[in-house]
mmCIF file of C-alpha atoms in Angstrom:
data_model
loop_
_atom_site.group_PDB
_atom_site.id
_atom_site.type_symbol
_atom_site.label_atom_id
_atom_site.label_comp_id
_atom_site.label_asym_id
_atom_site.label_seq_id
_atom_site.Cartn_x
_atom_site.Cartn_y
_atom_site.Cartn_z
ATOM 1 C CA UNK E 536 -68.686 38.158 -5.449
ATOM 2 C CA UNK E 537 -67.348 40.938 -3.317
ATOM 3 C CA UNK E 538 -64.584 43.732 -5.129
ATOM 4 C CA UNK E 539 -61.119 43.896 -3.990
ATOM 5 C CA UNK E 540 -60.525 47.747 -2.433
ATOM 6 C CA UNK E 541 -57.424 49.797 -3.776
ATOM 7 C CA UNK E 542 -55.630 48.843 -0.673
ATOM 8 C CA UNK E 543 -55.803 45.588 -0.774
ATOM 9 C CA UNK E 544 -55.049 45.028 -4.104
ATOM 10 C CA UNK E 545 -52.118 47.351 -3.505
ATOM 11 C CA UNK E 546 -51.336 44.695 -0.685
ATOM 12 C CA UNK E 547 -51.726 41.527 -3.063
ATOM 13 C CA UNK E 548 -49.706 42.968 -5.515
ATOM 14 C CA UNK E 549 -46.488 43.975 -2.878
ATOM 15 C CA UNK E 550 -47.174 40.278 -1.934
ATOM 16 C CA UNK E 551 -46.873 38.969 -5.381
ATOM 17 C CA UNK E 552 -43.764 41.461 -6.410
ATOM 18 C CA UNK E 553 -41.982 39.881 -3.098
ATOM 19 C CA UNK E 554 -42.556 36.400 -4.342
ATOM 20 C CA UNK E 555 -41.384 37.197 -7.862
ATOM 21 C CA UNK E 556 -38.719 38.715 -6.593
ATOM 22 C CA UNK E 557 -37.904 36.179 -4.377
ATOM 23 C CA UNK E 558 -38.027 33.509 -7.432
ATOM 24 C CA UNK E 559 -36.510 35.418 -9.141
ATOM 25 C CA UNK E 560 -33.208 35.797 -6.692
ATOM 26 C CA UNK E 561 -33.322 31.984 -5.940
ATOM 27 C CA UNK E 562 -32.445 30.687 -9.513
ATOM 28 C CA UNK E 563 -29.188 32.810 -9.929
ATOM 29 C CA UNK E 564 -28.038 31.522 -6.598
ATOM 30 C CA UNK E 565 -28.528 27.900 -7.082
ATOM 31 C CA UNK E 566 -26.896 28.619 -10.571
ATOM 32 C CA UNK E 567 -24.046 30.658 -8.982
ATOM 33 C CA UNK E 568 -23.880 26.929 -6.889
ATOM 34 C CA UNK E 569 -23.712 24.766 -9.406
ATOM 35 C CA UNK E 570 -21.333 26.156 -10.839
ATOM 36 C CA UNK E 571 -18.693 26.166 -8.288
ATOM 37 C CA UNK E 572 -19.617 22.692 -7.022
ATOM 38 C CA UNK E 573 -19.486 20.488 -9.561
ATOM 39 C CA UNK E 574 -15.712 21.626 -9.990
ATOM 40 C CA UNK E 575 -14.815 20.850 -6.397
ATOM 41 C CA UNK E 576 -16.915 17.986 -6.575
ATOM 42 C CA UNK E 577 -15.359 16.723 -9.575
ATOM 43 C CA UNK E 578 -11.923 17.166 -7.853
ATOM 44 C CA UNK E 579 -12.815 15.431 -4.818
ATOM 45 C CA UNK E 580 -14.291 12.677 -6.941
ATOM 46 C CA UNK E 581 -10.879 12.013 -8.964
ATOM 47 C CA UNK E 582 -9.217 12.376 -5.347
ATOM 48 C CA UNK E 583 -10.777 9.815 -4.246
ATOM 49 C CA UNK E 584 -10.655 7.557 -7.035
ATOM 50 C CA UNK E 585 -6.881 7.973 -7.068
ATOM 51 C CA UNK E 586 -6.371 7.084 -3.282
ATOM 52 C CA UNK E 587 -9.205 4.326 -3.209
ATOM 53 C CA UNK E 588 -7.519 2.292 -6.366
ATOM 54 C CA UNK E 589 -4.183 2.598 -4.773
ATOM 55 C CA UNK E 590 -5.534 1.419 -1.073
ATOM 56 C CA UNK E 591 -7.279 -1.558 -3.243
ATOM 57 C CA UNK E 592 -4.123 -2.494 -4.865
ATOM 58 C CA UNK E 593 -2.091 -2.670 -1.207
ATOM 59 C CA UNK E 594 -5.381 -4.708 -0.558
ATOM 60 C CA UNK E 595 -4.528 -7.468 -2.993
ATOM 61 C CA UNK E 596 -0.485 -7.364 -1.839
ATOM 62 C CA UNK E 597 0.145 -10.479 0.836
ATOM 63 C CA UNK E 598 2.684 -7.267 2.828
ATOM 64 C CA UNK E 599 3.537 -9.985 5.410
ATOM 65 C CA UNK E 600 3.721 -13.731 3.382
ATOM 66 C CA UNK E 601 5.830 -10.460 0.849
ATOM 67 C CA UNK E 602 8.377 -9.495 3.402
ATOM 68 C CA UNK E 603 9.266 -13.153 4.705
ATOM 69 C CA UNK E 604 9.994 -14.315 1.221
ATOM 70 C CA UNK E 605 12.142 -11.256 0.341
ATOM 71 C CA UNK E 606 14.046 -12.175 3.580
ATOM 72 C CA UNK E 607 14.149 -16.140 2.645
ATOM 73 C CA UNK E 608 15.625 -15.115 -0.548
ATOM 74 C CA UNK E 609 18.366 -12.962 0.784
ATOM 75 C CA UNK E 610 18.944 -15.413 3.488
ATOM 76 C CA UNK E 611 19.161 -18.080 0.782
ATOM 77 C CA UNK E 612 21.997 -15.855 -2.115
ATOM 78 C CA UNK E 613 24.058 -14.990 1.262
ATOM 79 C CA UNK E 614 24.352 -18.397 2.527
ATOM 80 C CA UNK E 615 24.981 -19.935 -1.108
ATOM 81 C CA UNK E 616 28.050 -17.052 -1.221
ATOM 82 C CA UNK E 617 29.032 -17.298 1.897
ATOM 83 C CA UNK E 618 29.433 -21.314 1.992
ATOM 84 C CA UNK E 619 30.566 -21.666 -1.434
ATOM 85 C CA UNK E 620 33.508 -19.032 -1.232
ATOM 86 C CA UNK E 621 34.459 -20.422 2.780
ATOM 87 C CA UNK E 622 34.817 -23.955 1.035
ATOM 88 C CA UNK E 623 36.978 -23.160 -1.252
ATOM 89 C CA UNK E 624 39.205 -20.935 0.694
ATOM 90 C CA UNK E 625 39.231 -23.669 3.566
ATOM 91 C CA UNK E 626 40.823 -26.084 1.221
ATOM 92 C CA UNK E 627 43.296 -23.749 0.148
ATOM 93 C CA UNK E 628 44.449 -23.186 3.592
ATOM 94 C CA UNK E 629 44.367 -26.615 4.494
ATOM 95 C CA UNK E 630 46.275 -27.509 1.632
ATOM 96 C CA UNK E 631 43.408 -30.575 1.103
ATOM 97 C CA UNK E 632 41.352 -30.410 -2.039
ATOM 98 C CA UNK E 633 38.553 -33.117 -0.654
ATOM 99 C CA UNK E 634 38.083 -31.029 2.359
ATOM 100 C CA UNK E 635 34.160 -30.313 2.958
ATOM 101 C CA UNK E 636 33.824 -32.170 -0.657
ATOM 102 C CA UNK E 637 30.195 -32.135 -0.203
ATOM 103 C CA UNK E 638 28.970 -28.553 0.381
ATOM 104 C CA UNK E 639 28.325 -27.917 -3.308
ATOM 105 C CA UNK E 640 25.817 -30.772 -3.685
ATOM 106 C CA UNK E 641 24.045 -29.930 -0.454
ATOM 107 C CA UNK E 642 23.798 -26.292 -1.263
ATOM 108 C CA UNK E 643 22.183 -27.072 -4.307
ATOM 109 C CA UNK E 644 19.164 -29.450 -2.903
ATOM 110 C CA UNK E 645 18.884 -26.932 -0.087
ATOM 111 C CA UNK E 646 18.303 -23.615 -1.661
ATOM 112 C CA UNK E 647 16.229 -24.914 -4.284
ATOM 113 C CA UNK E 648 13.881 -26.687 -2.189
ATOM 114 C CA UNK E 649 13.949 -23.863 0.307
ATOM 115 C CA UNK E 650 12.630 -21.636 -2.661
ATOM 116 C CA UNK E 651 10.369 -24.232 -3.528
ATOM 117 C CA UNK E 652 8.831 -24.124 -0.069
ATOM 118 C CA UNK E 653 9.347 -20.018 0.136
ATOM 119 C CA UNK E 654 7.089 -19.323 -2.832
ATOM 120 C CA UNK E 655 4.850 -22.043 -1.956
ATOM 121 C CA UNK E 656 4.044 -20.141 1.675
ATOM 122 C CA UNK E 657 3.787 -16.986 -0.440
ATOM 123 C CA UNK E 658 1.070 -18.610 -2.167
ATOM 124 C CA UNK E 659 -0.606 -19.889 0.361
ATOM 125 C CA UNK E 660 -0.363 -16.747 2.191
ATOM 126 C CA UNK E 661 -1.600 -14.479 -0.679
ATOM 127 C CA UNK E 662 -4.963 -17.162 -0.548
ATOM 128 C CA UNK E 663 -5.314 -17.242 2.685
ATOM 129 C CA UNK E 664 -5.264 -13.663 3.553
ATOM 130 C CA UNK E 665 -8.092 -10.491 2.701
ATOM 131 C CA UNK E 666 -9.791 -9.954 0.354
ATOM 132 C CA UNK E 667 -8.616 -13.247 -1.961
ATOM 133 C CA UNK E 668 -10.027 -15.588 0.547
ATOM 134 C CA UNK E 669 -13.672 -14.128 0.146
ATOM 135 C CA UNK E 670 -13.238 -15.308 -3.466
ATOM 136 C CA UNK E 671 -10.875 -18.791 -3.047
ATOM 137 C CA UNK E 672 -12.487 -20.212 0.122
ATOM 138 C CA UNK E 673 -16.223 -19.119 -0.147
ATOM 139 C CA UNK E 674 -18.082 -22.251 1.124
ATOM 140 C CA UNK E 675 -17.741 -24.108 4.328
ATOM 141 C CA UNK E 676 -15.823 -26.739 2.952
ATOM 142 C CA UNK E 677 -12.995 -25.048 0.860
ATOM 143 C CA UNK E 678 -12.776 -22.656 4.298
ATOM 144 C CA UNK E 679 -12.411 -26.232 6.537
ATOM 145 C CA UNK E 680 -9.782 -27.324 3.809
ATOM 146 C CA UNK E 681 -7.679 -23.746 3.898
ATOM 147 C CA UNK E 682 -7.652 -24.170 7.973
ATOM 148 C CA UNK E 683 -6.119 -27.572 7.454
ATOM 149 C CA UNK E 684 -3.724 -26.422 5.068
ATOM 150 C CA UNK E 685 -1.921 -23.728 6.805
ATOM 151 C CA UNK E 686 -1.975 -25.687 10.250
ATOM 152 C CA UNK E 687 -0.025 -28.066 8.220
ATOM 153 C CA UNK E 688 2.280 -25.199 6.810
ATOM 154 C CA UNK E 689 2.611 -24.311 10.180
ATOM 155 C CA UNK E 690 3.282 -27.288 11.789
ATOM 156 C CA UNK E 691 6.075 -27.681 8.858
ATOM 157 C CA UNK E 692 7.650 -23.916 9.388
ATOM 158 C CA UNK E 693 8.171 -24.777 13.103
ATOM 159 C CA UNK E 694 9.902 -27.865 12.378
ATOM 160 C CA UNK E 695 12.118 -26.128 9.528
ATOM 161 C CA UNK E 696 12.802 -23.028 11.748
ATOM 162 C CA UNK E 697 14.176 -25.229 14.742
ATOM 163 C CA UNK E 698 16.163 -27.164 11.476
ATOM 164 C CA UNK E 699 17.736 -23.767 10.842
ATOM 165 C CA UNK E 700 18.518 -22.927 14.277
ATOM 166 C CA UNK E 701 20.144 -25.686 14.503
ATOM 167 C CA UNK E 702 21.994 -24.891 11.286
ATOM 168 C CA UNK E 703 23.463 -21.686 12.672
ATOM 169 C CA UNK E 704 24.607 -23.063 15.629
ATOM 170 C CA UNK E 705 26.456 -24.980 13.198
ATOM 171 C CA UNK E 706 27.846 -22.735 11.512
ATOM 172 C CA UNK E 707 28.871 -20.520 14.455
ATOM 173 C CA UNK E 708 31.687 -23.094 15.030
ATOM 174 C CA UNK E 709 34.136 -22.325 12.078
ATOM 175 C CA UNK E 710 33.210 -18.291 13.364
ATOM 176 C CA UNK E 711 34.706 -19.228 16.940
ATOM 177 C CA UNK E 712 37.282 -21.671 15.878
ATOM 178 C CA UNK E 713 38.854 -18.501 12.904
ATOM 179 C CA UNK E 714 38.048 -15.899 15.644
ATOM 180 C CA UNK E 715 41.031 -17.590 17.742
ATOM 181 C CA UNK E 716 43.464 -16.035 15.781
ATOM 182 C CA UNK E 717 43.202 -13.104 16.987
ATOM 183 C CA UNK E 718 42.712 -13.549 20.920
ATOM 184 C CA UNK E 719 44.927 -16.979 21.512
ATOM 185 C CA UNK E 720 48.411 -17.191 21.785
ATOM 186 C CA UNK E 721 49.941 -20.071 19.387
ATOM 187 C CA UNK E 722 53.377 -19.428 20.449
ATOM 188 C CA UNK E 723 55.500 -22.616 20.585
ATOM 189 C CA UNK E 724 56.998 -24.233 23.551
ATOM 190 C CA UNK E 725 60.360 -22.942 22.516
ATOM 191 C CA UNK E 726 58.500 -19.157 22.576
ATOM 192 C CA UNK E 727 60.921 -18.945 19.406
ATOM 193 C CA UNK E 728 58.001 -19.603 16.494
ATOM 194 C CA UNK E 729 54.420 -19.891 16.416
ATOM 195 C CA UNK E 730 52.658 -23.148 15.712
ATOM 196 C CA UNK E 731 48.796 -24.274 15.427
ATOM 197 C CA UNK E 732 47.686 -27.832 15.449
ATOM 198 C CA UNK E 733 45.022 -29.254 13.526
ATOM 199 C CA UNK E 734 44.553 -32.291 16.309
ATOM 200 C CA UNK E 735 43.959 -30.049 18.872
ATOM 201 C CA UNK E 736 40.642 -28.625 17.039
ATOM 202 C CA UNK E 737 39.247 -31.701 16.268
ATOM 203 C CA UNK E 738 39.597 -31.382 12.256
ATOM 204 C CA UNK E 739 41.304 -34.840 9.990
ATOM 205 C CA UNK E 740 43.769 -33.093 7.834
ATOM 206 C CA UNK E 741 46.611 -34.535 5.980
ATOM 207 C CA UNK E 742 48.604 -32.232 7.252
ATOM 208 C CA UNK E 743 48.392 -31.350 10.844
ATOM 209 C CA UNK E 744 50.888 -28.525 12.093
ATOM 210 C CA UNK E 745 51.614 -25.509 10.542
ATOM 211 C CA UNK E 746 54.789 -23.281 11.992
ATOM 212 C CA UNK E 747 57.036 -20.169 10.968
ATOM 213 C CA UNK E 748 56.023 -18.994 7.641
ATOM 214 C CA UNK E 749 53.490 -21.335 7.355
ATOM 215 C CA UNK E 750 51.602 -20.519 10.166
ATOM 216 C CA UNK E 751 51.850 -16.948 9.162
ATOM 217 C CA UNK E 752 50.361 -17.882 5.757
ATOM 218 C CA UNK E 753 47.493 -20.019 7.812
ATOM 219 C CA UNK E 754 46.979 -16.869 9.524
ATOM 220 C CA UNK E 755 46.275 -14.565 7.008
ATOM 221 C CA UNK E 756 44.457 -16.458 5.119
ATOM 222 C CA UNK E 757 42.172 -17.899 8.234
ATOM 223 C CA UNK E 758 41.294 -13.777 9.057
ATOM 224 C CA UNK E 759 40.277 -13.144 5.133
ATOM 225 C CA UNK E 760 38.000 -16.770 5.395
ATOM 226 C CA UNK E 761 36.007 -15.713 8.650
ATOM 227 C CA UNK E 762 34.104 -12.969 6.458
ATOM 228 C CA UNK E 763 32.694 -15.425 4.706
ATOM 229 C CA UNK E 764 31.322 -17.837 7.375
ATOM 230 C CA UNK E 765 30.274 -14.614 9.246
ATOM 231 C CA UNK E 766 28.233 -14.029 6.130
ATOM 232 C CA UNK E 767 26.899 -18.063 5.910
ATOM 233 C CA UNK E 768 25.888 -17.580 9.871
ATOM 234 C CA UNK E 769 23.697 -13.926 9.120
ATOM 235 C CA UNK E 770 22.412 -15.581 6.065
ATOM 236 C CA UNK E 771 20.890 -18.524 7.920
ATOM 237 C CA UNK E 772 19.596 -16.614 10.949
ATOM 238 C CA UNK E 773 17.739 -14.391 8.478
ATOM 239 C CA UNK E 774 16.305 -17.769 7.008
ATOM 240 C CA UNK E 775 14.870 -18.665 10.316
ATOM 241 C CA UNK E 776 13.721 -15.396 10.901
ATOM 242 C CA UNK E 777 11.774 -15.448 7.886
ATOM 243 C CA UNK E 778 10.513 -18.706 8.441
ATOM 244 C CA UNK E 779 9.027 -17.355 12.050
ATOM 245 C CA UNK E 780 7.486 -14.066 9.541
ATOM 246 C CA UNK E 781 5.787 -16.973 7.780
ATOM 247 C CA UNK E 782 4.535 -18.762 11.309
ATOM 248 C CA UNK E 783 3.320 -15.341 12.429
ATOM 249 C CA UNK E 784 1.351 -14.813 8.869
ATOM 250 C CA UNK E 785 0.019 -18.138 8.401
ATOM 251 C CA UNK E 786 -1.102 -17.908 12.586
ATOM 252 C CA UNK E 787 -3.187 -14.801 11.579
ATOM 253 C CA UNK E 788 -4.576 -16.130 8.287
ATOM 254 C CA UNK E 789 -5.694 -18.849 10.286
ATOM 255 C CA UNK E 790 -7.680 -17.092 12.353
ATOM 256 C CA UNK E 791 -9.117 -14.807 9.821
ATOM 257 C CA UNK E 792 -10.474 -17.774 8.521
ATOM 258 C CA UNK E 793 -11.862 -19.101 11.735
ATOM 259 C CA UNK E 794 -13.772 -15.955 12.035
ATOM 260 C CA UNK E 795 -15.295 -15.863 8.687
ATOM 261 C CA UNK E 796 -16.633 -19.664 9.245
ATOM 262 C CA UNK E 797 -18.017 -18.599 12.412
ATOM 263 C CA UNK E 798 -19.462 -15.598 11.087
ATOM 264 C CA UNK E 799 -20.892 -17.334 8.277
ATOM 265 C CA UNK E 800 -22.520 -19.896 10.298
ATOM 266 C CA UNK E 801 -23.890 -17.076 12.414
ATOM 267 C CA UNK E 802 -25.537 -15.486 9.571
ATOM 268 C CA UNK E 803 -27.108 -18.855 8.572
ATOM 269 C CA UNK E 804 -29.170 -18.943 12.305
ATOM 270 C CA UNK E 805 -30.285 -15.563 12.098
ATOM 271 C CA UNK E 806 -31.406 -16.287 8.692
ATOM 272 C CA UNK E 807 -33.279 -19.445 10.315
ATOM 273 C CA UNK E 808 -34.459 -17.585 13.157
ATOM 274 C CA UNK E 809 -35.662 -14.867 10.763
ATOM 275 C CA UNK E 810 -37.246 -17.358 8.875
ATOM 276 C CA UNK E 811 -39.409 -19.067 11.679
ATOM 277 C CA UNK E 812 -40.508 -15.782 13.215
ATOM 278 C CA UNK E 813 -41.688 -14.715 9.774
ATOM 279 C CA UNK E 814 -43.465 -17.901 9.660
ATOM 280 C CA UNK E 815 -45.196 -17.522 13.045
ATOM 281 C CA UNK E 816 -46.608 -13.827 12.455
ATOM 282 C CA UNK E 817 -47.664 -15.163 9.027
ATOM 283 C CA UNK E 818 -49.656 -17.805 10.252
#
């Protein structure tokens, strides 16, 4: 074996002193790193946590099917107000208690099976739409069955939206008729007193004419009872509005749900296709 000379053991020994030294500096920085990141990471971490389990509870909130059944329910307490209140100061002005007898009995079946069919959309909406779908309508069957479903609920929105379009035009017609007291001119022939008859607007009253004092007393009261069928007509526009909210969610759940059967079918023939070419290079 040969001896090392002084220099170049002098030389190994530099050599080794820079790689201790070297080890020796690399521990204290990696230490002096983990120590400041595992604070910032643990902040970030919690950050995120925070903002990802509020993002995942808007997931699971049906914001759209949401919206249209606040609206159907504010639609619905106006137009129970609105009606109920008009009805009762109509017969008061009219002096004739059987005077739209019916309203109460028809306001009743309507708003409750308008809620009825609200919260059942709402359902169906909440089901239909991401992510609850991935977990209600899984398989290729329950996904054919939720398509059939909300074209039905559609098919039934359209037919109650043009119901309630129909409805306001309705009720626009006590709006006009009250807003004539304040742009015609019921002066009498005589151009002494001013006189309105019933006749004329195509309503069945016991009494048909109101003059003088009277008519004065028809008057008032007729500009205090337009507030309320100006609150009945809002009300059921905003009922048809919601109703076209629903028709615009159940239109997009429904082709969400297209898209996952296609997709899903899609995976299935790649799977085949992976399946035969694995076949062939095995064989």
């Amino acid at each position: 074996m040969e001896q090392e000379g002084p220099w170049e053991s002098m030389r190994a020994e530099q050599e080794n002193g820079e790689l201790l030294s070297e080890e020796d500096r690399t521990p204290e920085a990696t230490k002096e790193l983990q120590e400041d990141e595992p604070q910032s990471n643990v902040k970030e971490a919690r950050n995120e946590s925070c903002s990802e389990r509020f993002l995942h509870c808007l997931s699971q909130v049906p914001c759209g099917s949401l919206i249209a059944w606040i609206i159907l329910l504010v639609g619905l307490g106006g137009l129970t107000g609105g009606l109920l209140i008009g009805a009762q100061k109509s017969r008061d002005m009219l002096e004739n208690t059987e005077f739209l007898w019916f309203i109460e009995y028809t306001l009743i079946g309507v708003v409750v099976s308008m809620f009825v069919i609200g919260t059942l959309l709402l359902l169906v909406g909440h089901m239909s739409s991401e992510p609850t779908s991935r977990h209600v309508f899984q398989t290729t069957n329950k996904n054919m069955c939720a398509q059939g479903l909300n074209i039905f609920l559609m098919a039934f929105c359209y037919i109650l939206g043009f119901s309630w379009i129909v409805a306001s035009v309705v009720l626009a017609v006590p709006v006009y008729l009250l807003s004539l007291l304040y742009f015609a001119d019921f002066t009498a022939a005589n151009k002494t007193t001013k006189c309105v008859n019933l006749v004329h607007y195509g309503l069945d009253n016991p009494r048909q004419e109101f003059c003088g004092a009277d008519f004065q007393n028809f008057e008032r009261e007729g500009k205090q009872l337009i507030i309320s069928y100006i609150a009945a007509l809002i009300s059921a526009i905003l009922i048809a509005i919601s109703l076209v909210h629903f028709m615009i969610v159940i239109s997009a759940n429904l082709a969400y749900l297209r898209n996952s059967r296609i997709a899903t079918l899609n995976a299935y023939d790649d799977d085949g296709a992976n399946s035969k070419l694995v076949a062939d290079t095995t064989m």
